[in-house]
Structure formats: structure tokens, C-alpha cells
Amino acid sequence: MSVPQIAKKEQGFRVTLEKRGTTPYLIHFLVPVSSVVAALLVGAIFLKATGHSPLEIYAMMFNGAFGSMYGISETIVKAIPLMLTGLGVSIAFRMLLWNIGAEGQLYMGAFAASWVALFAPDMPGYIMLPLMFIAGFLGGALWGLLPAIPRAFLGVNETITTLMLNYVAILWVDYLVYGPWKDPKGFNFPLTAPFRDSASLPTFGNSRVHLGLLFALAAVVIVYVLLKHTRWGYEIRIIGESQNAARYAGMNIGKNILLVMLLSGGLAGLAGMAEVSGITHRLQHGISSGYGYTAIIIAWLSKLNPWAIIIVSFLFGGLLVGGFSIQTSGLPSATVFMLQGLILFFVLGGEILTRYRIKLQRGRK
Amino acid sequence: MENSIVLSIMAAAIIAGTPLLYAALGEILAERSGVLNLGVEGMMLAGAVSGFMVTVMSGNNWLGLIFAILAGGFMALIHAFLCVTLKANQVVSGLALTIFGTGVSGYLGKSLIGIPAPVTFEKIPIPVLAKIPVLGPVLFNHDALVYISYILVPLIWFFLYRTNAGLKLRSVGENPAAADAVGVNVFLTRYVYVIVGGMLAGIGGAYLSLAYAPTWLEHMTAGRGWIAVALVIFAVWDPVRALIGAYIFGGVDALGFRLQAMGIMIPSFFLKMLPYIFTIVVLILATRETHKKRVGAPGSLTLPYDREER
């Protein structure tokens, strides 16, 4: 079908890559799974080299995340913001809009929802929570819209602007919780006064798993339907495949950039609302453990497929919970980001197998 | 009195701009070859932590610098392998590099937090030149890495526009198929300049941990790697403009810090936002200008080269 393209001579064998016409379904599943395994192996070498026992640490992580009902419920708790931000990022990525501002959009959603919770008059939960929901969505959506405007009208690189706005959003929340919104009874900690009960999302049983789980799952279904079964979803997919084709077909790319960033930011904003309303019950410093960045990996590992995002978010939630449980043995929380980065490297590298077939030939070169 | 404050802010602008300058120069080289590397932040962090660690262990900051260069180069090698050989998506690979760099530097640096650097890059006033009024204290009363960056800028400019190798580099970035046709090794060229770019980012990182701070803090780059990427666009991929841009950004940084120290009534959180907001504004203005003048990114930026698809 095609000429060998990259050839390496190795011990009398020749490794050649051949372009695939079609990709077997199994490959789409095997590549991400083996990428994770390979990343864990490299991570193990790294842990070993720095004087830790990789087996012990991985066992500790696995036990922490999946070894008990408590662990599993905490993993689900972490999966909620990951699903929402991951979905948001994946919609933007589908249009080749590199929104890496989910972290800041989450913070602005949390800020807006907290503003409602703290300053709205007392009202029953069935009014308060929907208001916070709307505020959270809008907070994130508008923060996503901000970099979308120069992108749509002037072509300003959105990667840099969305990322810069993360720092601004985090500093803004820090300003509030260290300053005007600080709880006078909070012993000087950077947090606001606790929300009223009406502003807290109900939880399932006596776990910390809250109603945000249903938002996240509903968001998956909605995004799937939007992308697969609406004209708008069709436009997003076409623009992602080829901007020129979309333009010839008369699609309004600028308008779609604005809409996609609104939705993408809004979903991240909902994650922020769910965190303050379901978990912390107040706005505080550091409400996100890098969910917005992990979302990038989740989106890519899921191949931007909304259903896959559920599973991958659950696994990455487990990675975060496992990361907390190894901190007792003196390993920093950064270990988890190291592993996340490695996973993304291998997923990216493994993608070549979905496009090319590797052939091993007895060599004469 | 007023005068000396202005001078000291200008000198501080150069110091704050130097890590940005190194990183931006590196990114210019990588992007000129057609490879976008958004992992600058990660490479700077890798450089900062390994430079600091080796300096603490050996007591020699120059040895630390060498390891920072190696660490930045190694990180860039991963990016080059993924993007050049495996033709992976350059944006996502760069993001992976940043996430990995943040993680690995936090992991390795945990035991280094709170340790002061045993030796740092100290100020060396240049004889005679440092005595010149105004220019002396602003330009010639710095550490060795600042002076090296002064030399590097014209050197890279000369290399890009006046040498055969620089021409080849630019041709690979503009039109790799044409460069390939006249016998330039596209893959090798991209590998080399992506790695050199990473090495320069490594120096930028080491500058933070060994001269600017000088200590190790988790995620101490605080977005400077991204600001450097924005600077490259501002500089229209030109090293001299990168120098000007880096010092302007350094000036914003230094000014915010100075206002804070003077006890200005603006909360420090807003002063800390300045460089990020400034970056966005400058990026918007620079993009408008490049569109107007029809200059822009190297033609093949972010596109992997595939001989089959010529």
C-alpha cells in the first residue's frame, strides 16, 4: 500500500511503519490501556531509582483508591469535577480549540456560585441550588468566553490566553478568601464563612458523593446527543476536521468558537459549583487539585468520546485519591502529576499504532 | 532619589526578564524549525530543580547550570521524539511536557524546599562599563548569565539571518518539503533545534532557582514558560525583538513587586495578576499587528513532516 517510511536497522531486523487504511477496533482500546501500563512501568523505574519501592507504592495507591467502600466513594467524589472539566475540554478540543483554561473556569464557577450562596437572601434549597447552578455555569462560561472573543475575531492564540486567565482566576479567588470574603470566625484561614444548609448539595447515604454526580452523568448524555444528533454538533465536528471545508459549507466559525467556549467553560464552572456546594461548603484557597489540567489528559485519553470520559475520569479520580494515600509515606502530591504526564506521553506515542502498522522484517538494508 | 528608584526598577526589569529571554530564544529556535513546544514551562521547571539540586549537592553553581541544560534538553528530546518521529499532536505533547515537568520537579524538589542555594550567580560589575551613568547600573551590574544572554541575542540573530545553517533552519520551518528536496535533513534539523530550545529553557529555569530567587519552590516558574511562548509571537520569531519584549515583561514584573514593597494600597493579588493580564493584552495587540503586516509564524509550525505526503 505504501512505501516504508521510517526504517531502523536493528540486529538484522528492519522495523518499518506502514500506513493503515482502517484501524481495527481493538487497537482503539488496546493502545490507551497499554499506554497506562507502560507509564506505570516507567514511573516504577523512576520511583525505584529515587529509593522507593514501586510495588509497595502502587499497592498503597490502589488500596487507597479502590480497596474499600470509602476509597471508592472518594474516587467517585474526585471523578465528578474531572468528568465535568474533561467533557468541557473535550468539546473544545473537538473543534481544535485548545482550551487549557478549565482550571480558571472552575474557579470562576466556584466564585459565582459562592457569591449566590453567601449573599442571596435565605431561601429553600430547591431555589437556592438551581440559582447556584446557573451562577456556576455562567461564571465558567463567561470566563471561557473572554479568550474566545479575541480568538474568534482576531485569531489570537487561545492556548496562552486561556492559561494566563487561570492564574488571574486563582488570584481573584485568593484575593476574596484572604480579604473581603474571609470568615471572621475562621481563625485567619483563607476561607469564607460556611454556606447555609440550603446551599449544600445533598449527598448519597453518608458518603461524600453528592448530587454533582448526576449533573456530570447528565452532562455526558447531553454532550453526546449534542455532538451526535444535532446540526450544531455536526458543525463542530466538521470545523474540527477541516476549517476550510466548514467555511465552504457556509458555517460560521467565529460564532461556533464563541458557543463552544461558552459551553466548555460552563461545564468547568459547574465543576467549581459542585465542589463548593457539595464538598467544601464554602469558598476557600486551593479548591481544585489541578482538575482543569488533569481534564486535558482525560479528554485525550478518552479520544474525546463522552462515554469514555466517565470511565477515564473514574480511573483518574482513583489516581488522585491514591496520590493522597501515598503522601503518608512521604511522597509529594506531585507524584500523581508525574504519572499523569507519563500516561499522556505514552498515549500520544501509542497513537502512531492507530495510524500505522509496525512491520518487523528480516533485514537486508 | 526618584532617579535611583527608576534605575533600580530598570535593573530589576532586566533581571526579571532574563529567564523569559532565555526561554523565548529557545522557543524561537524550535518554532523556526516548525515545531511548536508548549512545554516551556515544564522544561524551565526541570531546569530549575535539577540546577538547584546539583548546586546543593556539589556546591558548584556552574555544574548546576550544566545539569539544568541537560534536563531541559532531555525534556525537549521527549517532545522531539513524539512530534518529529511519531508525528504526535504538538500542542498536546507540549501540554504533556508541562504536566510532566510540573510533576517531576515537584517530586524531585520536595526535599529541597526551604534550603538556600549554597552558591548563586553573583553580581559582577563590569569594570569601566558599570561606571557609565544610567547605563552602567542598569545594564552592567549583573550576574554572568545576564551577560551571556546579551551575547546570545546577536549571536542567534546572526546565525538565523546571516549563516547557511540558519537559512537551512528557517527553510525547514517554512517549507520542509522544499528543504528536503535540496538535501536538508528535516528530521535531524528539527531534533537539534527542539533540543537546543529545551536547553535554553533549562537555563531560564536555572536562572530562577540560582540567581533570581535563589531557592527552589514548587512551581516557581508561575507561568513564565507560557509568557515566553507569548513573547515569541510578540517578537515575530525575531531574537532582538524577544530581548525587548522580555525586558518589558520583566519591567511589569519588577514594577508590581516594587509597588508592593512600597506599600501601595492595591492588594498584592491584583499586582500579581499584572504580568498575566499584560501578556493577554500584548498578545492581542501583537496578533493584530502581524495580521496587518502579513508576517507570521513559520509556515510549517505544528505540522509534522511526512515524506510520503509531499
XYZ file of C-alpha atoms in Angstrom:
675
model
C 0.000 0.000 0.000
C 2.748 2.398 0.782
C 6.445 2.763 0.862
C 8.284 2.089 4.139
C 8.709 5.370 5.737
C 10.783 5.186 8.826
C 13.346 2.441 8.773
C 15.650 1.471 11.574
C 18.236 -1.226 11.385
C 18.199 -3.347 14.482
C 20.172 -6.565 14.798
C 19.450 -7.733 11.294
C 15.804 -6.796 11.541
C 14.151 -3.874 9.980
C 11.304 -2.036 11.682
C 9.094 -0.369 9.172
C 5.882 1.570 9.518
C 3.073 1.173 7.062
C 0.079 3.399 6.893
C -3.169 1.714 7.886
C -6.212 2.007 5.682
C -8.563 1.268 8.537
C -7.853 0.848 12.232
C -9.071 -2.338 13.899
C -11.481 -1.608 16.716
C -9.339 -3.497 19.206
C -6.420 -1.108 18.640
C -8.503 1.836 19.826
C -8.963 0.023 23.105
C -5.553 -1.628 23.455
C -3.476 1.490 22.818
C -4.775 3.565 25.768
C -4.718 0.562 28.108
C -1.148 -0.368 27.258
C -0.161 3.315 27.437
C -1.278 3.448 31.048
C 0.570 0.215 31.834
C 3.730 1.464 30.148
C 3.512 4.791 32.017
C 3.191 2.958 35.318
C 6.236 0.845 34.424
C 8.366 3.904 33.659
C 7.013 5.516 36.809
C 8.093 2.408 38.722
C 11.635 2.705 37.390
C 11.645 6.329 38.461
C 10.348 5.534 41.941
C 12.896 2.735 42.308
C 15.731 4.998 41.184
C 14.794 7.566 43.820
C 14.814 4.977 46.583
C 11.173 3.941 46.901
C 9.562 0.577 46.447
C 7.285 0.897 43.411
C 5.235 -2.210 44.181
C 4.514 -1.043 47.684
C 3.578 2.439 46.495
C 1.321 1.227 43.686
C -0.362 -1.229 46.072
C -0.872 1.588 48.547
C -2.357 3.790 45.830
C -4.639 1.056 44.558
C -5.832 0.207 48.053
C -6.413 3.833 48.893
C -8.500 4.396 45.781
C -10.341 1.132 45.228
C -9.630 -1.052 48.270
C -12.574 -0.019 50.434
C -16.054 1.365 50.072
C -14.736 4.619 51.486
C -11.931 4.671 48.929
C -14.332 4.020 46.064
C -16.706 6.729 47.246
C -13.809 9.213 47.478
C -12.728 8.188 43.980
C -16.222 8.994 42.724
C -16.072 12.325 44.566
C -12.901 13.192 42.623
C -14.345 11.843 39.377
C -17.199 14.394 39.435
C -15.138 17.550 38.721
C -12.891 15.529 36.408
C -15.858 14.399 34.316
C -17.257 17.911 34.036
C -13.960 19.598 33.202
C -12.922 16.691 30.967
C -16.143 16.996 28.998
C -15.707 20.743 28.690
C -12.145 20.424 27.446
C -13.077 17.650 25.022
C -15.787 19.707 23.303
C -13.295 22.489 22.687
C -10.579 20.061 21.565
C -13.003 18.533 19.077
C -13.045 21.866 17.309
C -9.251 22.103 17.698
C -9.772 24.916 20.200
C -7.072 24.384 22.787
C -8.923 25.478 25.900
C -6.485 24.780 28.702
C -8.261 27.224 30.961
C -10.614 24.734 32.619
C -8.837 25.305 35.921
C -9.607 29.017 35.906
C -13.127 28.433 34.585
C -13.693 26.049 37.510
C -12.519 28.710 39.964
C -14.791 31.346 38.433
C -17.748 28.948 38.577
C -16.984 28.304 42.228
C -16.697 32.044 42.825
C -20.033 32.828 41.163
C -21.864 30.004 42.953
C -20.359 31.082 46.281
C -21.418 34.655 45.652
C -25.029 33.471 45.388
C -24.698 31.200 48.418
C -23.167 33.902 50.607
C -25.108 36.981 49.602
C -28.535 35.867 48.386
C -31.337 36.108 50.938
C -32.203 32.894 52.721
C -34.365 30.665 50.592
C -35.184 26.982 50.355
C -32.676 24.631 48.715
C -34.846 23.931 45.684
C -34.478 27.595 44.710
C -31.005 28.249 46.086
C -29.308 25.276 44.432
C -30.663 25.942 40.915
C -29.570 29.575 41.276
C -26.080 28.471 42.295
C -26.088 26.009 39.414
C -26.880 28.767 36.935
C -24.358 31.117 38.530
C -21.642 28.439 38.445
C -22.301 27.669 34.807
C -22.331 31.352 33.863
C -19.175 32.119 35.855
C -17.243 29.458 33.993
C -18.895 30.203 30.668
C -18.082 33.914 30.739
C -14.507 33.189 31.786
C -14.315 30.854 28.795
C -15.877 33.458 26.533
C -13.238 36.040 27.441
C -10.384 34.398 25.483
C -12.835 33.164 22.818
C -13.603 36.709 21.650
C -10.059 37.632 20.548
C -9.688 34.105 19.155
C -12.841 34.344 17.042
C -12.339 37.854 15.715
C -8.572 38.308 15.602
C -7.176 34.783 15.661
C -5.347 35.339 18.962
C -3.776 32.098 20.212
C -6.206 30.724 22.780
C -3.744 28.318 24.379
C -1.817 31.134 26.001
C -4.771 33.364 26.845
C -6.826 30.574 28.451
C -3.829 29.537 30.535
C -2.993 33.100 31.621
C -6.586 33.508 32.782
C -6.141 30.503 35.103
C -3.625 32.482 37.133
C -5.889 35.525 37.163
C -8.912 33.490 38.341
C -6.950 31.772 41.107
C -5.526 35.111 42.297
C -9.038 36.596 42.244
C -10.426 33.833 44.463
C -7.381 34.145 46.701
C -7.978 37.885 46.990
C -11.554 37.206 48.137
C -10.805 34.468 50.657
C -7.749 36.242 52.093
C -9.538 39.583 52.010
C -13.125 40.823 51.875
C -14.813 37.407 51.990
C -12.686 35.928 54.759
C -14.654 34.285 57.549
C -14.149 36.467 60.651
C -14.575 33.322 62.747
C -12.218 31.294 60.552
C -9.046 31.654 62.681
C -7.469 33.615 59.848
C -7.582 30.663 57.429
C -8.161 31.620 53.768
C -11.807 30.599 53.566
C -15.254 32.157 53.594
C -17.955 31.552 56.180
C -19.683 28.180 55.695
C -22.728 28.109 53.422
C -26.218 27.646 54.822
C -27.634 24.123 54.548
C -29.891 25.227 51.709
C -26.763 25.909 49.608
C -25.312 22.434 50.111
C -25.860 19.717 47.535
C -27.487 16.605 49.028
C -25.217 13.577 49.370
C -25.849 9.880 48.829
C -26.118 7.979 52.126
C -23.390 9.039 54.498
C -20.669 9.226 51.829
C -19.313 12.478 50.426
C -20.675 11.579 46.977
C -23.051 14.411 46.148
C -25.685 15.261 43.593
C -22.980 16.679 41.335
C -22.501 13.104 40.150
C -25.891 13.300 38.479
C -25.010 16.645 36.856
C -21.874 15.082 35.471
C -23.601 11.994 34.108
C -26.413 14.095 32.666
C -23.806 16.364 31.068
C -22.239 13.327 29.393
C -25.582 12.348 27.855
C -26.355 15.912 26.794
C -22.955 16.423 25.205
C -23.231 13.101 23.410
C -26.647 13.984 21.996
C -25.466 17.489 21.075
C -22.452 16.212 19.209
C -24.032 13.222 17.516
C -27.591 14.230 16.852
C -27.787 17.968 16.326
C -26.827 20.233 13.474
C -24.640 22.205 15.843
C -22.711 19.102 16.873
C -22.278 18.274 13.208
C -20.828 21.743 12.570
C -18.411 21.387 15.480
C -17.183 18.076 14.124
C -16.770 19.422 10.595
C -14.893 22.510 11.789
C -12.613 20.244 13.806
C -11.907 18.092 10.759
C -11.332 20.905 8.296
C -11.850 24.603 8.762
C -11.806 25.153 5.018
C -14.484 22.574 4.331
C -16.594 24.180 7.038
C -16.102 27.616 5.537
C -17.050 26.455 2.045
C -20.169 24.867 3.524
C -21.095 28.286 4.853
C -20.605 27.518 8.545
C -19.965 30.452 10.829
C -16.707 29.513 12.508
C -16.445 32.584 14.717
C -19.898 32.060 16.183
C -19.091 28.410 16.868
C -15.859 29.330 18.631
C -17.817 31.583 20.986
C -20.538 28.989 21.612
C -18.118 26.124 22.167
C -16.044 28.118 24.613
C -19.189 29.166 26.475
C -20.250 25.552 26.864
C -16.721 24.333 27.595
C -16.188 26.977 30.267
C -19.685 26.482 31.624
C -19.101 22.796 32.262
C -15.885 23.600 34.112
C -17.792 26.260 36.044
C -20.330 23.627 37.078
C -17.448 21.547 38.420
C -16.494 24.523 40.568
C -20.058 24.978 41.758
C -20.276 21.269 42.633
C -17.018 21.455 44.607
C -18.046 24.387 46.798
C -21.654 23.279 47.187
C -21.033 19.546 47.549
C -17.628 19.215 49.211
C -16.159 22.281 50.902
C -19.489 24.082 51.615
C -17.566 27.334 51.421
C -15.176 29.067 49.031
C -11.564 28.522 50.015
C -7.972 28.715 48.796
C -6.975 25.829 46.513
C -10.405 24.327 45.835
C -9.074 22.391 42.854
C -6.256 19.853 42.897
C -5.404 20.602 39.296
C -8.654 19.149 37.912
C -8.562 21.520 34.971
C -5.151 20.219 33.903
C -5.956 16.562 34.507
C -9.012 17.202 32.321
C -6.699 17.667 29.338
C -5.279 14.183 29.796
C -8.712 12.697 30.388
C -10.070 14.285 27.232
C -7.204 12.997 25.123
C -7.142 9.519 26.647
C -10.901 9.235 26.039
C -10.376 10.193 22.396
C -12.885 12.991 23.121
C -15.640 10.372 23.462
C -18.146 11.436 26.169
C -18.848 7.869 27.343
C -15.193 7.042 27.675
C -14.773 10.178 29.787
C -16.916 8.574 32.523
C -14.586 5.597 32.841
C -11.350 7.533 32.445
C -12.463 10.144 34.997
C -13.183 7.372 37.473
C -9.690 5.937 36.958
C -8.027 9.341 37.253
C -10.139 10.065 40.317
C -8.612 6.895 41.716
C -5.153 8.141 40.795
C -5.780 11.364 42.750
C -7.149 9.527 45.798
C -4.250 7.062 45.598
C -1.943 10.049 45.407
C -3.306 11.329 48.707
C -2.828 7.972 50.401
C 0.874 7.772 49.483
C 1.545 11.175 50.997
C 1.576 9.500 54.390
C 4.753 7.696 53.308
C 6.440 11.000 52.487
C 5.848 11.126 48.744
C 4.708 14.505 47.448
C 1.367 15.047 45.726
C 3.362 15.931 42.614
C 3.984 12.187 42.118
C 0.492 11.950 40.651
C 1.159 14.690 38.101
C 4.381 12.972 37.144
C 2.435 9.773 36.433
C -0.251 11.744 34.587
C 2.354 13.341 32.347
C 3.893 9.943 31.628
C 0.482 8.498 30.749
C -0.118 11.301 28.275
C 3.320 10.764 26.697
C 2.571 7.106 26.106
C -0.946 7.751 24.837
C 0.466 10.262 22.350
C 3.284 7.963 21.319
C 0.934 4.992 21.078
C -1.334 6.817 18.683
C 1.073 6.050 15.903
C -0.155 2.460 16.161
C -3.644 3.571 15.281
C -2.360 5.206 12.128
C 0.494 2.918 11.146
C 1.172 -0.788 11.197
C 4.548 -1.869 12.530
C 6.288 -4.488 10.449
C 9.299 -6.421 11.531
C 11.255 -7.714 8.576
C 14.404 -9.783 8.445
C 16.701 -7.150 7.234
C 18.876 -6.523 4.338
C 19.153 -2.847 4.118
C 16.300 59.948 44.762
C 13.457 59.485 42.242
C 16.105 58.789 39.683
C 17.690 55.966 41.628
C 14.300 54.251 42.027
C 13.777 54.350 38.279
C 17.258 52.963 37.706
C 16.756 50.168 40.185
C 13.426 49.234 38.583
C 15.111 49.159 35.185
C 17.885 46.954 36.512
C 15.273 44.713 38.136
C 13.412 44.546 34.822
C 16.498 43.100 33.175
C 16.893 40.510 35.913
C 13.215 39.534 35.800
C 13.325 39.496 32.003
C 16.379 37.263 31.710
C 14.663 33.885 32.381
C 11.956 34.905 29.903
C 14.594 35.865 27.369
C 16.422 32.518 27.550
C 13.174 30.580 27.269
C 11.900 32.736 24.417
C 15.180 32.432 22.485
C 14.940 28.654 22.813
C 11.342 28.632 21.667
C 12.238 30.825 18.694
C 14.766 28.238 17.530
C 12.334 25.331 17.991
C 9.469 27.123 16.262
C 11.731 28.282 13.457
C 12.234 24.589 12.678
C 8.457 24.130 12.545
C 7.947 22.530 15.958
C 5.733 24.297 18.479
C 6.780 23.382 22.005
C 4.243 24.410 24.627
C 6.278 22.528 27.230
C 8.488 25.545 28.010
C 7.007 25.792 31.497
C 7.814 22.127 32.150
C 11.331 22.399 30.728
C 12.038 25.502 32.821
C 10.861 23.696 35.946
C 13.033 20.696 35.115
C 15.976 23.048 34.639
C 15.239 24.964 37.832
C 15.015 21.878 40.029
C 17.980 19.978 38.577
C 20.168 23.071 38.527
C 19.323 23.757 42.136
C 19.695 20.134 43.229
C 23.111 19.672 41.653
C 24.256 23.011 43.069
C 23.190 21.941 46.552
C 24.946 18.577 46.182
C 28.147 19.796 44.552
C 28.392 23.348 45.825
C 29.109 24.460 42.280
C 26.508 26.586 40.510
C 28.137 26.161 37.095
C 27.828 22.392 37.423
C 24.225 23.002 38.418
C 23.765 25.063 35.275
C 25.130 22.232 33.129
C 22.624 19.817 34.625
C 19.838 22.326 34.103
C 20.830 22.466 30.439
C 20.864 18.675 30.228
C 17.488 18.390 31.949
C 15.887 20.942 29.617
C 17.447 19.213 26.615
C 16.254 15.802 27.757
C 12.698 17.035 28.228
C 12.808 18.551 24.755
C 14.112 15.263 23.365
C 10.895 13.568 24.530
C 8.907 16.232 22.697
C 11.020 15.863 19.568
C 10.656 12.082 19.574
C 6.877 12.296 19.974
C 6.334 15.102 17.487
C 9.018 14.552 14.866
C 9.401 10.785 14.772
C 5.958 9.685 15.936
C 4.167 12.726 14.449
C 2.077 13.245 17.564
C -0.015 16.363 18.096
C 2.426 19.135 19.050
C 0.003 21.061 21.226
C -0.933 18.070 23.346
C 2.642 16.820 23.557
C 3.717 20.226 24.829
C 0.963 20.181 27.431
C 2.090 16.696 28.485
C 5.614 18.038 28.864
C 4.382 20.841 31.099
C 2.317 18.492 33.265
C 5.203 16.029 33.491
C 7.711 18.781 34.240
C 5.495 20.183 36.984
C 5.109 16.718 38.500
C 8.681 15.566 38.213
C 10.104 18.834 39.548
C 7.711 18.756 42.498
C 8.668 15.144 43.139
C 12.421 15.689 42.962
C 12.321 19.053 44.672
C 10.358 18.078 47.740
C 13.432 17.620 49.928
C 14.959 20.856 48.597
C 12.209 23.209 49.746
C 13.500 25.771 52.212
C 17.179 25.169 51.551
C 19.014 28.315 50.442
C 21.335 27.891 47.460
C 24.891 27.393 48.788
C 26.300 29.410 45.891
C 24.460 31.577 43.419
C 25.260 33.575 40.315
C 26.563 36.735 41.962
C 26.637 40.222 40.549
C 29.843 41.028 38.704
C 30.036 44.752 37.868
C 31.915 45.081 34.599
C 34.908 47.361 35.078
C 34.649 50.746 33.362
C 31.242 49.990 31.784
C 29.497 49.746 35.151
C 30.672 53.302 35.874
C 28.774 54.831 32.949
C 25.940 56.932 34.318
C 22.456 55.411 33.878
C 23.544 52.605 31.511
C 26.140 51.262 33.913
C 23.922 50.407 36.867
C 21.076 49.281 34.592
C 22.987 47.095 32.155
C 26.419 46.264 33.523
C 25.907 45.417 37.155
C 24.503 41.909 36.793
C 25.467 38.258 37.031
C 27.227 36.211 34.387
C 24.032 34.690 32.965
C 22.689 38.126 32.126
C 25.889 38.968 30.254
C 25.758 35.647 28.416
C 22.221 36.460 27.287
C 23.464 39.833 25.948
C 25.904 37.956 23.758
C 23.452 35.220 22.819
C 20.881 37.556 21.266
C 23.093 38.987 18.491
C 24.688 35.576 18.027
C 21.334 33.888 17.388
C 20.273 36.792 15.185
C 23.439 36.473 13.127
C 23.032 32.707 12.975
C 19.429 32.903 11.772
C 19.839 35.576 9.141
C 23.472 35.501 8.061
C 24.647 31.898 8.102
C 23.991 28.927 5.888
C 22.873 26.767 8.816
C 20.414 29.449 9.886
C 18.999 29.601 6.386
C 18.547 25.837 6.426
C 16.782 26.056 9.773
C 14.403 28.693 8.521
C 13.734 26.780 5.310
C 12.821 23.667 7.301
C 10.337 25.704 9.274
C 8.853 27.465 6.281
C 8.704 24.645 3.796
C 10.127 21.298 4.895
C 9.383 19.586 1.572
C 11.412 22.155 -0.322
C 14.211 21.960 2.223
C 14.183 18.184 1.950
C 14.341 18.400 -1.829
C 17.571 20.397 -1.684
C 19.102 17.911 0.720
C 18.454 19.380 4.164
C 17.765 16.672 6.748
C 14.396 17.861 8.048
C 14.134 15.346 10.885
C 17.644 15.943 12.181
C 17.243 19.721 11.969
C 14.028 19.597 13.972
C 15.539 17.323 16.605
C 18.577 19.555 17.019
C 16.717 22.840 17.414
C 13.950 21.469 19.600
C 16.651 20.124 21.925
C 18.694 23.340 21.833
C 15.466 25.181 22.590
C 14.912 22.960 25.616
C 18.468 23.593 26.805
C 17.887 27.332 26.697
C 14.625 26.907 28.608
C 16.632 24.888 31.133
C 18.988 27.859 31.591
C 15.949 30.106 32.048
C 14.725 27.801 34.796
C 18.118 27.632 36.482
C 18.270 31.403 36.412
C 15.172 31.452 38.595
C 16.446 28.954 41.157
C 20.112 30.003 41.170
C 20.083 33.764 40.592
C 16.628 35.287 40.757
C 15.056 33.605 43.798
C 17.636 31.964 44.588
C 15.960 28.934 46.095
C 13.645 26.121 44.993
C 9.902 26.476 45.303
C 7.333 24.125 43.851
C 6.046 25.525 40.562
C 8.319 28.541 40.933
C 8.098 29.434 37.237
C 4.485 30.571 37.864
C 3.548 30.755 34.198
C 6.803 32.288 32.919
C 7.161 29.462 30.403
C 3.824 30.433 28.896
C 4.723 34.096 28.920
C 7.847 33.122 26.969
C 5.690 31.383 24.352
C 3.598 34.543 24.086
C 6.802 36.587 23.788
C 7.814 34.589 20.719
C 4.620 35.690 18.979
C 5.171 39.267 20.154
C 8.723 39.073 18.830
C 7.579 37.769 15.445
C 10.159 34.973 15.875
C 12.994 37.505 15.993
C 15.621 37.288 18.764
C 16.215 41.037 19.028
C 12.534 41.767 19.447
C 12.420 38.943 22.001
C 15.036 40.816 24.037
C 12.992 43.990 24.015
C 9.828 42.086 24.879
C 11.476 40.145 27.689
C 12.653 43.358 29.362
C 9.239 44.984 29.006
C 7.667 41.946 30.682
C 10.420 41.942 33.257
C 9.611 45.605 33.866
C 5.937 44.828 34.541
C 7.012 42.093 36.932
C 9.517 44.339 38.704
C 7.085 47.239 38.890
C 4.394 45.113 40.540
C 6.914 43.847 43.039
C 8.210 47.346 43.731
C 4.726 48.811 44.218
C 4.010 46.034 46.663
C 7.177 46.780 48.595
C 6.283 50.476 48.689
C 3.050 49.569 50.453
C 0.767 50.865 47.696
C -2.891 50.461 48.588
C -3.609 47.949 45.810
C -3.925 44.403 47.223
C -0.931 42.262 46.268
C -3.201 39.783 44.483
C -4.006 42.377 41.835
C -0.362 43.327 41.410
C 0.448 39.653 40.908
C -2.173 39.485 38.137
C -0.348 42.208 36.175
C 2.057 40.048 34.140
C -0.713 37.631 33.113
C -3.154 40.345 32.057
C -0.325 42.217 30.359
C 0.549 39.050 28.412
C -3.007 38.717 27.128
C -3.186 42.371 26.096
C 0.186 42.265 24.368
C -0.714 39.040 22.602
C -3.889 40.600 21.225
C -2.014 43.701 20.023
C 0.821 41.665 18.545
C -1.570 39.366 16.707
C -3.372 42.338 15.187
C -0.109 43.820 14.047
C 1.216 40.625 12.490
C -2.052 40.194 10.607
C -1.827 43.734 9.312
C 1.761 43.372 8.183
C 1.177 39.841 6.910
C 4.116 38.449 8.803
C 3.632 35.474 10.986
C 4.538 32.052 12.192
C 6.896 29.765 10.289
C 4.863 28.142 7.529
C 5.013 24.579 8.790
C 4.562 25.339 12.510
C 2.673 22.487 14.254
C 2.627 20.387 11.069
C 4.564 17.135 11.273
C 6.631 16.404 8.182
C 5.808 13.274 6.296
C 7.878 12.438 3.257
C 5.051 10.384 1.812
C 2.624 13.237 1.846
C 4.708 15.638 -0.161
